[in-house]
Tab-separated table of C-alpha atoms in Angstrom:
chain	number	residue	atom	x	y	z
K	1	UNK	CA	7.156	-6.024	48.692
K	2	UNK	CA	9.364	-7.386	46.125
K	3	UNK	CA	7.495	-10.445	45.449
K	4	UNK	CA	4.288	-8.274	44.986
K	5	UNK	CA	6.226	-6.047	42.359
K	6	UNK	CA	7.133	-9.189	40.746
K	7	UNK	CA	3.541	-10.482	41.093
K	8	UNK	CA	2.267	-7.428	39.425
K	9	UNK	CA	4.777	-7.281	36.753
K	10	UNK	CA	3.980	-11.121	35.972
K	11	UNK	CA	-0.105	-9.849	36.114
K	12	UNK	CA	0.827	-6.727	33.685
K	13	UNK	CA	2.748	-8.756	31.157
K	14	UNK	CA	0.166	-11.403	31.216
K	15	UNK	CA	-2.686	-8.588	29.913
K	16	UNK	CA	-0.327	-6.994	27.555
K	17	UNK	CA	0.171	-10.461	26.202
K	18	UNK	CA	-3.674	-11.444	26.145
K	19	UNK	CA	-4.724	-7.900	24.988
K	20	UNK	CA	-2.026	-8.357	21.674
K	21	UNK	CA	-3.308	-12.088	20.960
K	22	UNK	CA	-7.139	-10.377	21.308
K	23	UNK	CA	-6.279	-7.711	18.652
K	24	UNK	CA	-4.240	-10.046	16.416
K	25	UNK	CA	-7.250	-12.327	16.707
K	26	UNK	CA	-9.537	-9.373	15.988
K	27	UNK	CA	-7.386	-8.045	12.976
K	28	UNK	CA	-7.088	-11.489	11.711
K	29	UNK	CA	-11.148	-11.982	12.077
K	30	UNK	CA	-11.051	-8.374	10.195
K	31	UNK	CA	-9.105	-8.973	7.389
K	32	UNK	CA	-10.637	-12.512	6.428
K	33	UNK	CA	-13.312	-11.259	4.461
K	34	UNK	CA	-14.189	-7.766	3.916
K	35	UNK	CA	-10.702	-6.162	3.988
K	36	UNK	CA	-9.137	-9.216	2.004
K	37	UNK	CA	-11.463	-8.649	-1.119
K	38	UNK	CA	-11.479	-4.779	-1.276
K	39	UNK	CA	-7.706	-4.908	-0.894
K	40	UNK	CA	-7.061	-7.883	-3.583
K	41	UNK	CA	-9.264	-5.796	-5.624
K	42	UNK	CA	-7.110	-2.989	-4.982
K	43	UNK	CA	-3.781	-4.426	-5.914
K	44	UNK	CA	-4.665	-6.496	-8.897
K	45	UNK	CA	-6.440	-2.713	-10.249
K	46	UNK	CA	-2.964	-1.241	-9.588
K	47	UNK	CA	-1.107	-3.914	-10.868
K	48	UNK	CA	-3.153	-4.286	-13.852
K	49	UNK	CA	-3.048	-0.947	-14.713
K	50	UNK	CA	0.661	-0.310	-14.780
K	51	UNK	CA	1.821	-3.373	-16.660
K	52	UNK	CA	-0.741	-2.770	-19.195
K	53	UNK	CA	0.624	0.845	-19.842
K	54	UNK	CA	4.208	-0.652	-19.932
K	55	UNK	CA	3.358	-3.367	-22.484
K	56	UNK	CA	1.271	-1.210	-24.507
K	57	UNK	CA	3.893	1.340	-24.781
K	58	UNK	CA	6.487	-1.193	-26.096
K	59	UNK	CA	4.292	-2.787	-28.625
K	60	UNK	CA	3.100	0.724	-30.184
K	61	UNK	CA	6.026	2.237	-29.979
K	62	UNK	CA	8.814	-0.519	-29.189
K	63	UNK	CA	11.365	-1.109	-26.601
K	64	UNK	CA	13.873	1.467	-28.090
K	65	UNK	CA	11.512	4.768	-27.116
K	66	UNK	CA	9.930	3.009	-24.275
K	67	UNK	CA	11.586	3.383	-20.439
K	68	UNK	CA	10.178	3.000	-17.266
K	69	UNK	CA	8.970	6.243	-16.935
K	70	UNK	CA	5.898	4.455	-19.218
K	71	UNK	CA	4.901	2.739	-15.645
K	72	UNK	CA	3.742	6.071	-14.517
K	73	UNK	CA	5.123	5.091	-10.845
K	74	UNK	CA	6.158	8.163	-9.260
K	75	UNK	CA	6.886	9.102	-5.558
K	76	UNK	CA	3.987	11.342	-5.520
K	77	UNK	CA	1.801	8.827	-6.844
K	78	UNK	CA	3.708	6.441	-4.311
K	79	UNK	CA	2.810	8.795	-1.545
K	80	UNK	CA	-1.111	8.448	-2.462
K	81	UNK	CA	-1.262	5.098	-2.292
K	82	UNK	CA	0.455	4.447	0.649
K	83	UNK	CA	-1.760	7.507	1.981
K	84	UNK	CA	-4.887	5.599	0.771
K	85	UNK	CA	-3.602	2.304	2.647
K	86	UNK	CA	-3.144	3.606	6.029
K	87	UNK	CA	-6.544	5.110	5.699
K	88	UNK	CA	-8.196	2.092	4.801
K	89	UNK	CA	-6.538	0.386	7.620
K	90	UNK	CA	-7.372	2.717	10.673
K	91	UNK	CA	-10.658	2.927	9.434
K	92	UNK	CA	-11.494	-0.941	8.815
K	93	UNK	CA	-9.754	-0.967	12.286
K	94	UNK	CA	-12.032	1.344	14.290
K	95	UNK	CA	-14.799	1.774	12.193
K	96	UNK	CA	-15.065	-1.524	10.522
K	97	UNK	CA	-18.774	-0.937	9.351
K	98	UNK	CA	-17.980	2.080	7.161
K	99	UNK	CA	-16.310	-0.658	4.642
K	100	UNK	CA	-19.392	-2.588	4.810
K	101	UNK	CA	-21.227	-0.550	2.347
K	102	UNK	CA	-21.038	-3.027	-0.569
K	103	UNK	CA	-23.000	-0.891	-3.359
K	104	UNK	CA	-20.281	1.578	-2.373
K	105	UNK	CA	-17.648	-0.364	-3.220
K	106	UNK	CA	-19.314	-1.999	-5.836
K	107	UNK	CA	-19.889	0.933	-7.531
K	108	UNK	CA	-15.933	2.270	-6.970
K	109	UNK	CA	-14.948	-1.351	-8.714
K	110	UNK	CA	-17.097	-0.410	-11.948
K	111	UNK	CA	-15.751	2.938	-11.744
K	112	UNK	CA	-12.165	0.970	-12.046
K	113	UNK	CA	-13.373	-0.832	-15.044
K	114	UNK	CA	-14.744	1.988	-16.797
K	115	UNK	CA	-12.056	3.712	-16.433
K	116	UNK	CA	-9.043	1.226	-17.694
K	117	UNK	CA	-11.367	0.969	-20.683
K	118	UNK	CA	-11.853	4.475	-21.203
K	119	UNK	CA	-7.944	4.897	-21.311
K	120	UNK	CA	-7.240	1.530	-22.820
K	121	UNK	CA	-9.300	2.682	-25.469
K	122	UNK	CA	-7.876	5.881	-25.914
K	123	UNK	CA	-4.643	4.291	-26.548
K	124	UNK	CA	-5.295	2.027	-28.779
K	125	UNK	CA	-7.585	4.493	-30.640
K	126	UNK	CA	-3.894	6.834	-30.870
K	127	UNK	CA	-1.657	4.543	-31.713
K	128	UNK	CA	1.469	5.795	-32.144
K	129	UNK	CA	-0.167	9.374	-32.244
K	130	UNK	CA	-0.268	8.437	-28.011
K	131	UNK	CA	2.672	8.911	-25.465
K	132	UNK	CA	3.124	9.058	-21.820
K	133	UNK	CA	5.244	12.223	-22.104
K	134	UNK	CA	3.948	15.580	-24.034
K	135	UNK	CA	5.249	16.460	-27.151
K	136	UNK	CA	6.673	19.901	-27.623
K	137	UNK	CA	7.449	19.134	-31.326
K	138	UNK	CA	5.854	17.789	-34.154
K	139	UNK	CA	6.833	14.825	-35.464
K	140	UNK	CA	5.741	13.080	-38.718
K	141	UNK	CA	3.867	10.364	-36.880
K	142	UNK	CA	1.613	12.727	-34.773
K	143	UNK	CA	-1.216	12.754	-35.927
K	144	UNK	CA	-4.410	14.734	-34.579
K	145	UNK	CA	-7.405	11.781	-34.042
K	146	UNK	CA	-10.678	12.492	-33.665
K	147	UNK	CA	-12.586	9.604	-34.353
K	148	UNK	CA	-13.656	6.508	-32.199
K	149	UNK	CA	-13.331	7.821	-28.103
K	150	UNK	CA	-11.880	10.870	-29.415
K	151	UNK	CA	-15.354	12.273	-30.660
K	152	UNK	CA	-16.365	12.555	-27.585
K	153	UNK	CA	-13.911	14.016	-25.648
K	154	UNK	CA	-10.660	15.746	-26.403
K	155	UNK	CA	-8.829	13.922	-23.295
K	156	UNK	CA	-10.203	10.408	-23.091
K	157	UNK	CA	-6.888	8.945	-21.768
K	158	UNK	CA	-6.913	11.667	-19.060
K	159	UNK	CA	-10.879	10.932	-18.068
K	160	UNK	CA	-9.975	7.207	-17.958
K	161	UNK	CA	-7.490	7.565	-15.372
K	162	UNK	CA	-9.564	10.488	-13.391
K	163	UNK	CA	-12.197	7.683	-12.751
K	164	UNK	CA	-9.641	4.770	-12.317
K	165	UNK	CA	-7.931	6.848	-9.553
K	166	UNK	CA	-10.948	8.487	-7.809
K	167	UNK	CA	-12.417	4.662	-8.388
K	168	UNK	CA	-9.903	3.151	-6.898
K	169	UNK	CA	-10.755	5.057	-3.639
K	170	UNK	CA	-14.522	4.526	-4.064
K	171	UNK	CA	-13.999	0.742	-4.085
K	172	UNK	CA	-12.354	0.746	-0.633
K	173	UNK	CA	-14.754	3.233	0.985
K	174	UNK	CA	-12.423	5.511	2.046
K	175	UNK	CA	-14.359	8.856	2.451
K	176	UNK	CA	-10.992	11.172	2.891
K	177	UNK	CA	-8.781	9.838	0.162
K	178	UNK	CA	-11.673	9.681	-2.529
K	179	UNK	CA	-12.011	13.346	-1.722
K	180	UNK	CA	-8.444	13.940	-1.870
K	181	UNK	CA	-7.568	11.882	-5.213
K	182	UNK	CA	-10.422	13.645	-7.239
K	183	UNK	CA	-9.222	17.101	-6.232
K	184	UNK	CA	-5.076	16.177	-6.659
K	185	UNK	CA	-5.522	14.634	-9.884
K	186	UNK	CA	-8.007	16.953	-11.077
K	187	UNK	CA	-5.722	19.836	-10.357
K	188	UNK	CA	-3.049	17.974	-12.132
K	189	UNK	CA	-4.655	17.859	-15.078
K	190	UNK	CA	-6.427	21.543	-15.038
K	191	UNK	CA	-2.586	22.316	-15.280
K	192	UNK	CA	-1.204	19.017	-18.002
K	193	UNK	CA	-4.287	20.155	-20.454
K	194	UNK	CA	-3.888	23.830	-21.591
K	195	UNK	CA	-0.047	22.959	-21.248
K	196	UNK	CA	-0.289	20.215	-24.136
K	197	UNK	CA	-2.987	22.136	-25.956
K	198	UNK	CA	-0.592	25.109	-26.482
K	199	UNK	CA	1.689	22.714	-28.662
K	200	UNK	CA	-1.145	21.071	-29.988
K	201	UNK	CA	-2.582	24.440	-31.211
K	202	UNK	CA	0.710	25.118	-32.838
K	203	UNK	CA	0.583	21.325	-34.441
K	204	UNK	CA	-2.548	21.512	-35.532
K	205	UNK	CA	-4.180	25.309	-36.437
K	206	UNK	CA	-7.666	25.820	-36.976
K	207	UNK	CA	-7.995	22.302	-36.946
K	208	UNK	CA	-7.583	21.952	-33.184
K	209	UNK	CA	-8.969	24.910	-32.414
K	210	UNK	CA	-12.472	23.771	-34.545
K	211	UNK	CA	-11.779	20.154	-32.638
K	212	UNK	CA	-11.707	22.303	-29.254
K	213	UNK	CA	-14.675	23.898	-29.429
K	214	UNK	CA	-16.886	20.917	-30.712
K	215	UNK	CA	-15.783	18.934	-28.077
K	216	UNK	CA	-15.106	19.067	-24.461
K	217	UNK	CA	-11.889	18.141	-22.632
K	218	UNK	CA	-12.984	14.896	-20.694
K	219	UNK	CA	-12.399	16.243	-17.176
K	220	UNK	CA	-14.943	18.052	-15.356
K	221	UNK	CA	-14.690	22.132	-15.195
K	222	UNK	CA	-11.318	22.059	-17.391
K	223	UNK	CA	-12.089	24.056	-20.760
């Protein structure tokens, strides 16, 4: 009896082993193509997009009134991501044909583009007029722009980063997260806008409010 126990113990060991080798060697055969380009993708997007904000900041506005808050890294943002990730991987996991769709994720990679341009624009369209934080008083540099990006849309530095984010989600096919980033940072920003509009009103007068009502905001269903 206690060879056969030590038989079978041998025999269950030996299948735990093969069974872990077979999924490494799955997850390996996984992630050498498909999940290796939509992730790459995915960091260099979120690299890229934080260092150029950081840069940017310090050469508009200099290394004295820039700190690392101009990263925009924060632990809800932290949260997402990581959110996003473990999505991604449970789904390329189990359902490794839903990140097949390559006009899908094609599509959520122009969406990234588009949308670092949008705000990259929007920026540099600013200048110092632009910064990370709201302003609650008016300063002499503050100016209100309307020209270039800014004809179009009050907010272009906020639409920029609605389609970055929601793009970001797009590009890796994950259905849940895409759903979830449009409506978190959309509610962020139906909040962040008529907050820095109410100082801007008080900047600016009549000239905002004529600027507000020939142009829309930038993000959808936020007045």
């Amino acid at each position: 009896m206690v060879l056969l126990g030590h038989i079978f113990k041998i025999d269950v060991q030996r299948q735990i082993v093969t069974f872990m080798l077979y999924g490494c060697a799955n997850l390996s055969e996984i992630f050498s193509d498909t999940a290796c380009r939509q992730l790459l993708q995915m960091f260099f997007a979120i690299f890229f997009f934080h260092i150029s904000e950081f840069v940017l900041a310090i050469a508009i506005h200099g290394t004295a009134k820039v700190t690392v808050k101009s990263l925009l890294i924060s632990k809800h943002y932290m949260l997402a991501m990581f959110f996003s990730l473990v999505e991604y991987i449970i789904e390329i996991y189990f359902f490794p044909g839903l990140k097949e769709h390559w006009w899908i994720s094609n599509t959520g990679l122009a969406l990234v583009v588009v949308g670092e341009i949008l705000r990259k624009l929007a920026i540099l369209t600013a200048g110092r007029a632009f910064t990370h934080l709201i302003r609650t008083r008016h300063e002499e540099n503050h100016k209100l722009v309307t020209h270039g990006v800014y004809r179009f849309v009050r907010h272009p530095s906020y639409t920029g980063f609605f389609i970055w984010s929601v793009g970001t989600q797009v590009m890796l096919c994950n259905p849940v997260s895409t759903v979830a980033f449009a409506f978190v940072v959309w509610g962020f920003f139906s909040k962040r806008i008529p907050y820095e509009e109410h100082f801007l009103r008080r900047f600016f007068g009549s000239e905002y409010e004529d600027y507000v009502r020939r142009v829309p905001s930038g993000v959808p269903f936020v007045k």
